[in-house]
Coordinates of C-alpha atoms in Angstrom, one line a residue:
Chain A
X1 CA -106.7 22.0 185.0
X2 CA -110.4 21.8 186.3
X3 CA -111.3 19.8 183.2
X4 CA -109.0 16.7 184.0
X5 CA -110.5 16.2 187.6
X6 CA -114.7 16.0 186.5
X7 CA -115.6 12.7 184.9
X8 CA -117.7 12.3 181.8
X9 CA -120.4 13.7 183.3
X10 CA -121.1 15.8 180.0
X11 CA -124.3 15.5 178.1
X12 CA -124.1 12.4 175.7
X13 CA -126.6 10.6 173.7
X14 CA -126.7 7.2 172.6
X15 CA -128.8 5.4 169.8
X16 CA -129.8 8.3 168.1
X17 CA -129.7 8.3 163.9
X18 CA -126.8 9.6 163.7
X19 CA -125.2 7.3 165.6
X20 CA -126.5 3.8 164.3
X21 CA -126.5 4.8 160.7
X22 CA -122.3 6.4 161.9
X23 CA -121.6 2.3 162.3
X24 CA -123.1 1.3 159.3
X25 CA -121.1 4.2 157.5
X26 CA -117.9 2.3 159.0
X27 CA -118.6 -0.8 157.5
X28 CA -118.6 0.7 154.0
X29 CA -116.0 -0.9 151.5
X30 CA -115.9 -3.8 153.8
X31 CA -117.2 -7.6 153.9
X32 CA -119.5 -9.0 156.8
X33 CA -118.9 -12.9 156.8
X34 CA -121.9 -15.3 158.3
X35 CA -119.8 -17.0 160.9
X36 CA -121.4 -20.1 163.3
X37 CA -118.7 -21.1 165.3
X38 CA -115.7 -18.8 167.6
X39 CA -112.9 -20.7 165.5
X40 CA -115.4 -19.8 162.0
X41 CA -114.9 -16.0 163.5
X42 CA -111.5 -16.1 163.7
X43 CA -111.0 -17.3 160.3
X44 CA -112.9 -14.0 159.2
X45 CA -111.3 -11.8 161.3
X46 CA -107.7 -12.9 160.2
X47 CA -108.8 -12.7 156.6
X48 CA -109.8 -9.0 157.2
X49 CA -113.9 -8.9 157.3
X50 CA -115.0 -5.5 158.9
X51 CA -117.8 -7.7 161.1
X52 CA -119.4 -11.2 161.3
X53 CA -122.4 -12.1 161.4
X54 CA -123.1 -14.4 163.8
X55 CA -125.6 -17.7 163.1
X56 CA -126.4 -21.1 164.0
X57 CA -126.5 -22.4 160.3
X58 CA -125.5 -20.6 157.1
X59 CA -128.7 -19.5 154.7
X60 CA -126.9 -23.0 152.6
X61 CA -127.9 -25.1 155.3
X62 CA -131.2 -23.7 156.2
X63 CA -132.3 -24.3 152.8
X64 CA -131.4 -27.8 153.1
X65 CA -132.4 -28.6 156.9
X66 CA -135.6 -27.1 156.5
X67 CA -138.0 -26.4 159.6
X68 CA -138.5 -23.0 161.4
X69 CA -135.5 -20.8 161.6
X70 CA -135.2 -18.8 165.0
X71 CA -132.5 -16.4 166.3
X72 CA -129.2 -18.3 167.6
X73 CA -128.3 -19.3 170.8
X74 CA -127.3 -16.9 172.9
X75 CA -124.7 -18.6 174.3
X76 CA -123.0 -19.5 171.0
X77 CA -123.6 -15.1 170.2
X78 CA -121.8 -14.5 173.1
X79 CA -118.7 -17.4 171.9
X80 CA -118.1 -15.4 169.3
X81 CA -118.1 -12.0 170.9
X82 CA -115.4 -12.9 173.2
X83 CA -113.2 -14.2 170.6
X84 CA -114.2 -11.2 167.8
X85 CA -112.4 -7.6 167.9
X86 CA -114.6 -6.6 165.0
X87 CA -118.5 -5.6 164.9
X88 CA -120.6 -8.6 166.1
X89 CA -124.2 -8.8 164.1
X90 CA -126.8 -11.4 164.6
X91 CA -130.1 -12.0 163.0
X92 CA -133.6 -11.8 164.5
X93 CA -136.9 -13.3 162.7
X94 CA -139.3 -10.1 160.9
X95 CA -141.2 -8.9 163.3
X96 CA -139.7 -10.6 166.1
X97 CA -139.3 -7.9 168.4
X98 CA -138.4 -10.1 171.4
X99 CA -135.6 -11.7 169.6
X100 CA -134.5 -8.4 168.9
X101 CA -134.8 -7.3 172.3
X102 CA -132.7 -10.1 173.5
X103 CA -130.2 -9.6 170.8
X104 CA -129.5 -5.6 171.7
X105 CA -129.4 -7.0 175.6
X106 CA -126.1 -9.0 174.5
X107 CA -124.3 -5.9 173.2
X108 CA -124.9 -7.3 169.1
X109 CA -123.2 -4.2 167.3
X110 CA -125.6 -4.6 164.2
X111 CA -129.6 -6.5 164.5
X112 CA -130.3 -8.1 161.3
X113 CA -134.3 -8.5 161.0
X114 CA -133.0 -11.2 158.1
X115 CA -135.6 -13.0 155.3
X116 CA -133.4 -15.8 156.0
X117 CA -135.3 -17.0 159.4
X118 CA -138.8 -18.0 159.5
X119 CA -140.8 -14.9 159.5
X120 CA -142.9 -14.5 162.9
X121 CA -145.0 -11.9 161.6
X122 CA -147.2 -11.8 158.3
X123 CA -147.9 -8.3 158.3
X124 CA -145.2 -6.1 160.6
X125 CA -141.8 -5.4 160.7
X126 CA -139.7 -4.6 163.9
X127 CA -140.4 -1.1 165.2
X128 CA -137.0 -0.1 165.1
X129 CA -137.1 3.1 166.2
X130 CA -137.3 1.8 169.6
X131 CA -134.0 0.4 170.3
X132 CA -131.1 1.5 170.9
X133 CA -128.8 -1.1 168.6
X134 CA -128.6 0.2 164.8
X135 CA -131.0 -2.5 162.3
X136 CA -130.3 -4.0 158.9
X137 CA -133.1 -5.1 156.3
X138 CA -133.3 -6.5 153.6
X139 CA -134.9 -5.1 150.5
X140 CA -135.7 -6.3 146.7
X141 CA -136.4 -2.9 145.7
X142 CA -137.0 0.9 146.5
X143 CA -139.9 0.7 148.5
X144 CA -138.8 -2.2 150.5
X145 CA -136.2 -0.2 151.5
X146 CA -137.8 3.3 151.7
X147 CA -140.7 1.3 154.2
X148 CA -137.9 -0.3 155.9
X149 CA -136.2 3.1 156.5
X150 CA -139.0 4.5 157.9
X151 CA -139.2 1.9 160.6
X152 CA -135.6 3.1 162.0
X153 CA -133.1 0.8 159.7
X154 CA -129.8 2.5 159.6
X155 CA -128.4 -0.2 157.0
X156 CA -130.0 -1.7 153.5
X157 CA -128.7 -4.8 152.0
X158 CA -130.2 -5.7 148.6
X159 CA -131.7 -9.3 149.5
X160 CA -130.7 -11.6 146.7
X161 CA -131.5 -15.1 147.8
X162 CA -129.4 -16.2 150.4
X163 CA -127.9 -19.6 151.0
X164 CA -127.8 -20.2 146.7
X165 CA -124.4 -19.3 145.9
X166 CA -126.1 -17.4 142.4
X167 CA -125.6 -13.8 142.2
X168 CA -128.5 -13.7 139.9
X169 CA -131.4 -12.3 142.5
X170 CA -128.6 -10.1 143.8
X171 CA -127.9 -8.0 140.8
X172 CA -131.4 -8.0 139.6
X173 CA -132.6 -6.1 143.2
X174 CA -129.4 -3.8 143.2
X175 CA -130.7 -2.9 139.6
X176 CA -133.9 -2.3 140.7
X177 CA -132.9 -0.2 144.0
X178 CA -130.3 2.0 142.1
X179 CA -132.2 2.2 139.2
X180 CA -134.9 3.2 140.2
X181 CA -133.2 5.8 143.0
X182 CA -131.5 7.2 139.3
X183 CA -135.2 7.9 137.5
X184 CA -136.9 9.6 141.1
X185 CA -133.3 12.4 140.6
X186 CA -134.8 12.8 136.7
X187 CA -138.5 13.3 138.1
X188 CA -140.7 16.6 138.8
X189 CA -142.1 17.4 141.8
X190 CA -145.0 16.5 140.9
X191 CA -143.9 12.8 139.8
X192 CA -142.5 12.3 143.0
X193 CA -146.1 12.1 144.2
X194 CA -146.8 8.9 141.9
X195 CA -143.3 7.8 142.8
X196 CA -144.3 7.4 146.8
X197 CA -147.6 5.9 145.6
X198 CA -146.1 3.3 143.5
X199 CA -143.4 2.5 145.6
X200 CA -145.8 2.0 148.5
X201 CA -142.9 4.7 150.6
X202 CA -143.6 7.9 152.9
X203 CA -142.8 10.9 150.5
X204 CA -140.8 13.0 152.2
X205 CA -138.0 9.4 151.8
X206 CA -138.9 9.9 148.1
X207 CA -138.4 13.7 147.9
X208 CA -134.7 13.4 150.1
X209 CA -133.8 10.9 147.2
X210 CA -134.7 13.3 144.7
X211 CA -132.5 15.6 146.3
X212 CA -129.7 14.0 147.3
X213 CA -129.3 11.3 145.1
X214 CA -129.1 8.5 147.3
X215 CA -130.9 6.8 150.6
X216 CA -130.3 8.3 154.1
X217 CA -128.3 5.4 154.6
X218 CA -126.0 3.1 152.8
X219 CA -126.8 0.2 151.2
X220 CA -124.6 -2.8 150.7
X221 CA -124.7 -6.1 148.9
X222 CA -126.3 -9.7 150.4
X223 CA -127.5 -12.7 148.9
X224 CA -125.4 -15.4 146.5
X225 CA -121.5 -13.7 146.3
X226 CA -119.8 -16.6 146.2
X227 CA -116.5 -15.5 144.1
X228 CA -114.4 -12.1 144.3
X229 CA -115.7 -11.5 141.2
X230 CA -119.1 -11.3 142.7
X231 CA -118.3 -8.9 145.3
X232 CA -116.6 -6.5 143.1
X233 CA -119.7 -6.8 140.7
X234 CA -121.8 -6.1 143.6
X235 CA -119.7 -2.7 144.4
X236 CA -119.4 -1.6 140.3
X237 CA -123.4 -2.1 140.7
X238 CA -123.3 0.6 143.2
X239 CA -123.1 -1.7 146.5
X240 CA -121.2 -0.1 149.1
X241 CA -120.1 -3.3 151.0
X242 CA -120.4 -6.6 151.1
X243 CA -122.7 -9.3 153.0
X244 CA -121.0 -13.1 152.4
X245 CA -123.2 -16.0 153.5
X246 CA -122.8 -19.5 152.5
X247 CA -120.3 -18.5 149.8
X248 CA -117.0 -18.5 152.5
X249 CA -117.5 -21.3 154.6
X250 CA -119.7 -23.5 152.0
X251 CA -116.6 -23.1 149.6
X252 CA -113.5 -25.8 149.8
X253 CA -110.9 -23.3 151.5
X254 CA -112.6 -20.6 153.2
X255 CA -109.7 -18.9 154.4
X256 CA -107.7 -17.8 151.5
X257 CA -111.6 -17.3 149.4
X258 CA -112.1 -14.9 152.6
X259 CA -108.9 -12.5 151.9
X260 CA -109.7 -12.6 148.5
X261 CA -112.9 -11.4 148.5
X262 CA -112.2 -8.7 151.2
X263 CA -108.8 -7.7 148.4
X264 CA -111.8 -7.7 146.1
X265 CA -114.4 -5.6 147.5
X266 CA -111.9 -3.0 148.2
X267 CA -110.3 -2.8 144.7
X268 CA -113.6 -3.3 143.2
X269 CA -112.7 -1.7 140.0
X270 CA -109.4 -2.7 139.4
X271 CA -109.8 -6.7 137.2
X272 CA -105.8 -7.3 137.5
X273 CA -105.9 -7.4 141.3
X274 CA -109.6 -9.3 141.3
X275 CA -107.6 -11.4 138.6
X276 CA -104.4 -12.0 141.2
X277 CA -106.5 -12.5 144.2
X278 CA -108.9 -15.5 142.0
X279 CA -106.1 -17.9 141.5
X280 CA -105.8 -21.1 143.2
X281 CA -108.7 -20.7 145.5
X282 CA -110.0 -24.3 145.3
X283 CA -113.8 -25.1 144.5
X284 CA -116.1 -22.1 145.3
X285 CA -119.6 -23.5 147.2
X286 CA -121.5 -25.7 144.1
X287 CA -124.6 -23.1 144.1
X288 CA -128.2 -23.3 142.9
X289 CA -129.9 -22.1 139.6
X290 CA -133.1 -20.3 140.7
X291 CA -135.3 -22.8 139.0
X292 CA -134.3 -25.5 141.8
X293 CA -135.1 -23.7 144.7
X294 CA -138.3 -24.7 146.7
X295 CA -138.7 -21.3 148.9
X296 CA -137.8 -18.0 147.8
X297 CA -136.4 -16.2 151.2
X298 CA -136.3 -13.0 148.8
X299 CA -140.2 -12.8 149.0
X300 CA -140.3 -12.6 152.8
X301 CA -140.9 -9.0 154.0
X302 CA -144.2 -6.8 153.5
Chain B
X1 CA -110.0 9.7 139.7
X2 CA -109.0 13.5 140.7
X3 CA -111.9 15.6 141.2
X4 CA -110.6 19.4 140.7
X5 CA -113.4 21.8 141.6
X6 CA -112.2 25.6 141.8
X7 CA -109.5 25.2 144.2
X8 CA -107.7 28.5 145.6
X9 CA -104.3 25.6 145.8
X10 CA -103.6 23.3 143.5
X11 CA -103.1 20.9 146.4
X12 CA -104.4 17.5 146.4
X13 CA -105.5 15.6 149.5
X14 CA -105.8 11.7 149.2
X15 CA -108.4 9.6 151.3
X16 CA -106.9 5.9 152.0
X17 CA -110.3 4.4 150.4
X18 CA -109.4 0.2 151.6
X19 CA -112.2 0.0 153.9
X20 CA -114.3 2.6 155.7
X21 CA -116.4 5.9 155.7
X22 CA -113.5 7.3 153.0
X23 CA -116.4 8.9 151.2
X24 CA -117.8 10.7 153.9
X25 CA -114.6 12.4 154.3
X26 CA -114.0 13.5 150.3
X27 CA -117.9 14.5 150.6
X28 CA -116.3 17.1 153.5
X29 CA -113.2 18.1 151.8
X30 CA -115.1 18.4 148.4
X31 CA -117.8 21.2 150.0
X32 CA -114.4 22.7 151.2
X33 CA -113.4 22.8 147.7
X34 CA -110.2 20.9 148.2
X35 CA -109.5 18.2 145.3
X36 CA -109.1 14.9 146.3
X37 CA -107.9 11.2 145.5
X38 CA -109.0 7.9 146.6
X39 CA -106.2 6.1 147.5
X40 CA -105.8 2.4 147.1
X41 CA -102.8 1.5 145.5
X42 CA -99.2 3.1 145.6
X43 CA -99.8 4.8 142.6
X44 CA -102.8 6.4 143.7
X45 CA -100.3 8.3 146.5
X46 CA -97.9 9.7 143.4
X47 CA -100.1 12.7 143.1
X48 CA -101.3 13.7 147.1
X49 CA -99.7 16.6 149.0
X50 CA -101.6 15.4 152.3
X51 CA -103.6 11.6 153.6
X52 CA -106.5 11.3 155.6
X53 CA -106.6 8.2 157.7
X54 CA -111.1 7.4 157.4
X55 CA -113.0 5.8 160.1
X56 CA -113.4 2.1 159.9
X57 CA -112.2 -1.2 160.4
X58 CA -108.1 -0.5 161.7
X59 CA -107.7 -4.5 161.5
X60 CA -109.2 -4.8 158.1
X61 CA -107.2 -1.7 157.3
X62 CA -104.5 -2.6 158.7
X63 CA -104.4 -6.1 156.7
X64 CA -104.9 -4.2 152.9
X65 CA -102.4 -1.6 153.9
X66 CA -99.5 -4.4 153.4
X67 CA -101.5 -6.4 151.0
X68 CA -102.3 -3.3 149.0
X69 CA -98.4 -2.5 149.7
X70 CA -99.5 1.1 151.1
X71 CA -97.7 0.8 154.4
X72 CA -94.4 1.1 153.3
X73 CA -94.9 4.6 150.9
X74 CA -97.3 6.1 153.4
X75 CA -95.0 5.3 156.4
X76 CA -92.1 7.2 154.3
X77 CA -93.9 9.7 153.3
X78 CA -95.5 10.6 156.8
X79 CA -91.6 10.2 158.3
X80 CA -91.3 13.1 155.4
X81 CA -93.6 15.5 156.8
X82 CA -96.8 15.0 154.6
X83 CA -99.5 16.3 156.8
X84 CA -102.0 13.5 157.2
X85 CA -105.3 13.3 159.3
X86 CA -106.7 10.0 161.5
X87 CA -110.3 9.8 162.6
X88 CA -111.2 7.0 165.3
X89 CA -110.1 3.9 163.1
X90 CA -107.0 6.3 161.3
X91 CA -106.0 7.4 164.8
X92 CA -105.3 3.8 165.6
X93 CA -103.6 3.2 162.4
X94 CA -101.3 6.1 163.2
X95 CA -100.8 5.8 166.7
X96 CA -97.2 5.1 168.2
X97 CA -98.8 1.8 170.8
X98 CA -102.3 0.0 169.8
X99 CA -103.6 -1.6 173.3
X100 CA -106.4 -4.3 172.4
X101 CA -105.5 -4.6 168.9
X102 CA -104.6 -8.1 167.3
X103 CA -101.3 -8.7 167.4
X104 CA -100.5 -8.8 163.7
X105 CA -101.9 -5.6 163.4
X106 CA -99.6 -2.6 162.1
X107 CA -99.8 1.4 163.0
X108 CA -97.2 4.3 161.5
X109 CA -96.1 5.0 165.1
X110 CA -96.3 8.9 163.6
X111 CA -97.8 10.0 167.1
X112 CA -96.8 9.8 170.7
X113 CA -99.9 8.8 172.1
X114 CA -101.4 5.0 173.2
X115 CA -104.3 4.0 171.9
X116 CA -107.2 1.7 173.3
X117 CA -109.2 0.0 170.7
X118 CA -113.0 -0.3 171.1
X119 CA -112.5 1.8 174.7
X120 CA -115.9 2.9 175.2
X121 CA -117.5 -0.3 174.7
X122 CA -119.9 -2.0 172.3
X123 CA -122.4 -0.4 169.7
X124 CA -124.2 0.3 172.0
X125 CA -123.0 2.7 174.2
X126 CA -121.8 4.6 171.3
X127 CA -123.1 8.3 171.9
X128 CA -122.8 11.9 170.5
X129 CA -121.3 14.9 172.7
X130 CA -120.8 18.2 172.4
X131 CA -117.0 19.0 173.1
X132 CA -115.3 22.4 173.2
X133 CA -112.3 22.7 170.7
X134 CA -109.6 24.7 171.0
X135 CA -109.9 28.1 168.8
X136 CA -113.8 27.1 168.0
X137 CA -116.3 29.6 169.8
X138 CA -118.9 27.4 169.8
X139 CA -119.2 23.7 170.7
X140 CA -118.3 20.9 168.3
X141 CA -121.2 17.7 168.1
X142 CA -118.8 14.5 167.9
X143 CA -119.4 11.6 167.0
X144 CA -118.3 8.4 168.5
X145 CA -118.5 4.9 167.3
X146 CA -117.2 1.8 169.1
X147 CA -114.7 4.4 169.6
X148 CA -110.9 3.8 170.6
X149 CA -109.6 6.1 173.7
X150 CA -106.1 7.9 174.3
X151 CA -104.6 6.5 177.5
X152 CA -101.5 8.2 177.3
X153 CA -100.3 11.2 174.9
X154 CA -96.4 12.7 175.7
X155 CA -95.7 15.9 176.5
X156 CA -95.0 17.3 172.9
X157 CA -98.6 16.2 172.0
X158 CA -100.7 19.3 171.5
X159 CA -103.9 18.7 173.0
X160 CA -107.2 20.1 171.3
X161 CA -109.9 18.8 172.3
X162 CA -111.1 17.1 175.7
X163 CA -114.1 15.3 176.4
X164 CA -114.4 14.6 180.1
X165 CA -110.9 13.8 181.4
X166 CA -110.4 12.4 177.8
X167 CA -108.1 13.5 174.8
X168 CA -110.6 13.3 171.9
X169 CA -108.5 15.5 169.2
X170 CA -104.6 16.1 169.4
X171 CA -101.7 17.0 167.0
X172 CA -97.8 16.6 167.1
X173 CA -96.4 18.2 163.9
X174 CA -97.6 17.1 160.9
X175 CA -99.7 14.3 162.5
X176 CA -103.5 15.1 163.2
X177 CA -106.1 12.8 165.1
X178 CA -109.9 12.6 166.9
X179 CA -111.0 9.4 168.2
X180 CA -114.6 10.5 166.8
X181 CA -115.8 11.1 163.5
X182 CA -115.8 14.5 162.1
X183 CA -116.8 13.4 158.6
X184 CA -120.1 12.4 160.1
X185 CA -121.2 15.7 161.8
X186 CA -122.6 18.4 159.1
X187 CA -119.8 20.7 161.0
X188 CA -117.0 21.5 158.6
X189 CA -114.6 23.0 160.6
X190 CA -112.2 20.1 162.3
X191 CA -111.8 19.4 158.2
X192 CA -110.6 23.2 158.1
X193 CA -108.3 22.7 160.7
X194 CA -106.4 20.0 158.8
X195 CA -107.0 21.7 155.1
X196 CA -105.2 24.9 156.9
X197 CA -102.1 23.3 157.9
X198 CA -101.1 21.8 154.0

């Protein structure tokens, strides 16, 4: 047989849409833990996370060290990729193109252009159209994530407030996102003019919501879980997976709190198994109320 | 949660829903008008004539298959002769050797073939191809994601699809698998192919 002798030599494409957003559509149903450490990445992958996120200090401990958050070390990036089977993500600063240039040169699955660092740029996001590596961003509500689409994200998460343990910001900007993609499938056409005014987003995003129903890409939770309970929350809210930052590794056993919120997340809707997989899970990380917080990662992102 | 939409059969296919692109596939088999049911839990499998295996996660499967104490029921029921489907993530779930996979992980062993995990590399250098099919007249756009590659198949493995010097889609009896992602391509047909044989 001819065929078995030629190499791959057929036409192939890499980084287009289909592609990038095709990964993100993998990760659906699934948790992403923040991991800092090769041994913190094993403990996710053992306890079933679908990726890792890869970080010098959770969103926890960047709220309490203070300073200017940059992307991590490559060389810790790298520590974990060798040790990791599953997706590898890391996060660059907004607008950091560079950072995000060295990230997709390292082979990261996933480029996070994350609230959670120190933004580098006031006024632009990453043109993300230009790499190859699929993008996630963060978004409080429609628009956010409409403008972030536009740039070339192939993955939303709602941005709660990272780093707080309070699931609080997170519901309140899955409501908005998913409430608001509900009333643009009620609207005219002509309303979905106003709609792309008001939401600050190209139109033609708009009129694809309209009708389809939903984003061109998925959207997923980040931003406070803390508990299985908050995960499953999250994915009755209409999440489709799962970002968990501070919440594993700030909590008193992260391992067994890890399974349980990856059981959770997938039986989202079922309480007796959220119920079995709660039990005994030792202290969950202590958490901040929203009136105690000095900076507002959440308001990050133009 | 059945969805019946005007079905020609009364047949019902399940979609393991634990992790992965599930509903990309029941989005698929729905416009096919085939009724389907997310499957979870045991009793979630009571009521399916045939299983599709999603694209995913296989470790993270893998672990809520026994947690979710699927593996088992689904393993018995495959031995049975229920016709069931892999894609990329399902392939390695349902392959008979898993090279590179973590060495808690399980797989059905329901097909003769070895499978690499994460074979073509990283994100990356995932890609889309066109690839003839066998029976198609016109070429088939693939998907593949961090995709895992056949290294060896027996002989009673009916091959399907090539890409290169590569197995990409292959059947032995009831057991159907691509290592890309037919749920993801707007092309319904690899779906018809597996909807035909229940």
């Amino acid at each position: 047989m001819a065929k078995r002798e030629t190499e791959n030599t057929a036409k192939t494409s890499t980084g287009s849409m289909l592609v990038k957003r095709g990964l993100a559509e993998m990760l659906k149903g699934g948790v992403i833990m923040d991991v800092v450490n090769a041994e913190q990445a094993k403990i996710a992958e053992d306890a079933g996370a679908c990726a890792v996120m890869a970080l010098e200090r959770v969103p926890a401990d960047i709220r309490r060290d203070g300073g200017v958050a940059r992307m991590s070390d490559p060389e810790m990036i790298t520590g974990i990729q060798a040790v990791c089977s599953i997706p590898v993500m890391a996060k660059a600063r907004i607008g950091h193109f560079v950072e995000a240039q060295v990230l997709e040169s390292l082979g990261v699955d996933f480029i996070d252009e994350s609230e959670v660092l120190t933004p580098a740029d006031e006024a632009h996001h990453i043109d993300k159209l230009k790499f190859t590596a699929p993008f996630v961003c963060g978004a409080t509500n429609l628009g956010e994530a409409l403008r972030r689409i536009s740039e070339g994200a192939a993955l939303i998460r709602s941005k709660g407030e990272a780093g707080t343990g309070n699931i609080v910001e997170a519901v309140r900007h899955l409501r908005s996102i998913i409430g608001d993609i509900r009333k643009i499938t009620q609207a005219d056409s002509a309303e979905l003019f106003e709609w792309a005014k008001r939401l600050q987003a190209p139109l033609p995003l708009v009129q694809e919501i309209a009708e389809t129903g939903w984003l061109q890409v998925p959207l997923f939770c980040a931003g406070g879980i803390a508990t299985p309970s908050d995960a499953a929350l999250a994915m009755q809210l209409g999440a489709q997976a799962v970002f968990v930052g501070s919440g594993i590794f700030k909590s008193d056993d992260p391992a067994p709190r890890a399974k349980a919120i990856v059981e959770a997340t997938t039986h989202f809707r079922d309480p007796e198994i959220i119920a079995k997989v709660s039990r005994n899970l030792g202290g969950p990380m202590t958490g901040i109320g929203m009136d105690k917080i000095e900076q507002r990662y959440a308001e990050r992102g133009w | 949660m059945v969805r019946v939409s005007q079905s020609k059969s009364t047949k019902v296919v399940g979609v393991l829903a634990l992790q992965g692109a599930f509903n990309r596939h029941t989005r698929v088999l729905g416009e096919l008008n085939v009724a389907t049911q997310e499957v979870r839990t045991p009793q979630d499998l009571a009521s399916v004539d045939a299983l599709v295996m999603p694209g995913g996660e296989s470790t993270t499967m893998s672990q809520l298959l026994e947690s979710s104490e699927l593996f088992e029921p689904i393993k018995k029921m495959i031995h049975e002769g229920m016709p069931v489907f892999g894609t990329c993530a399902g392939m390695i779930l349902l392959a008979k050797e898993i090279i590179d996979g973590r060495d808690d992980q399980v797989s059905f062993g329901a097909i003769d073939i070895d499978v690499q995990r994460n074979a073509y590399g990283r994100q990356i250098d995932s890609f889309e191809a066109e690839i003839e099919v066998d029976g198609f007249n016109t070429p088939f756009q693939a998907v593949f994601i961090r995709a895992p590659r056949i290294v060896k198949a027996a002989q009673s493995v009916e091959v399907l699809a090539e890409f290169g010097v590569e197995i990409v889609l292959a059947r032995q009896k009831n057991v159907l698998v691509a290592s890309f992602h037919p749920e993801l391509s707007p092309d319904q047909r690899i779906h018809e192919l597996f909807v035909r044989e229940i």
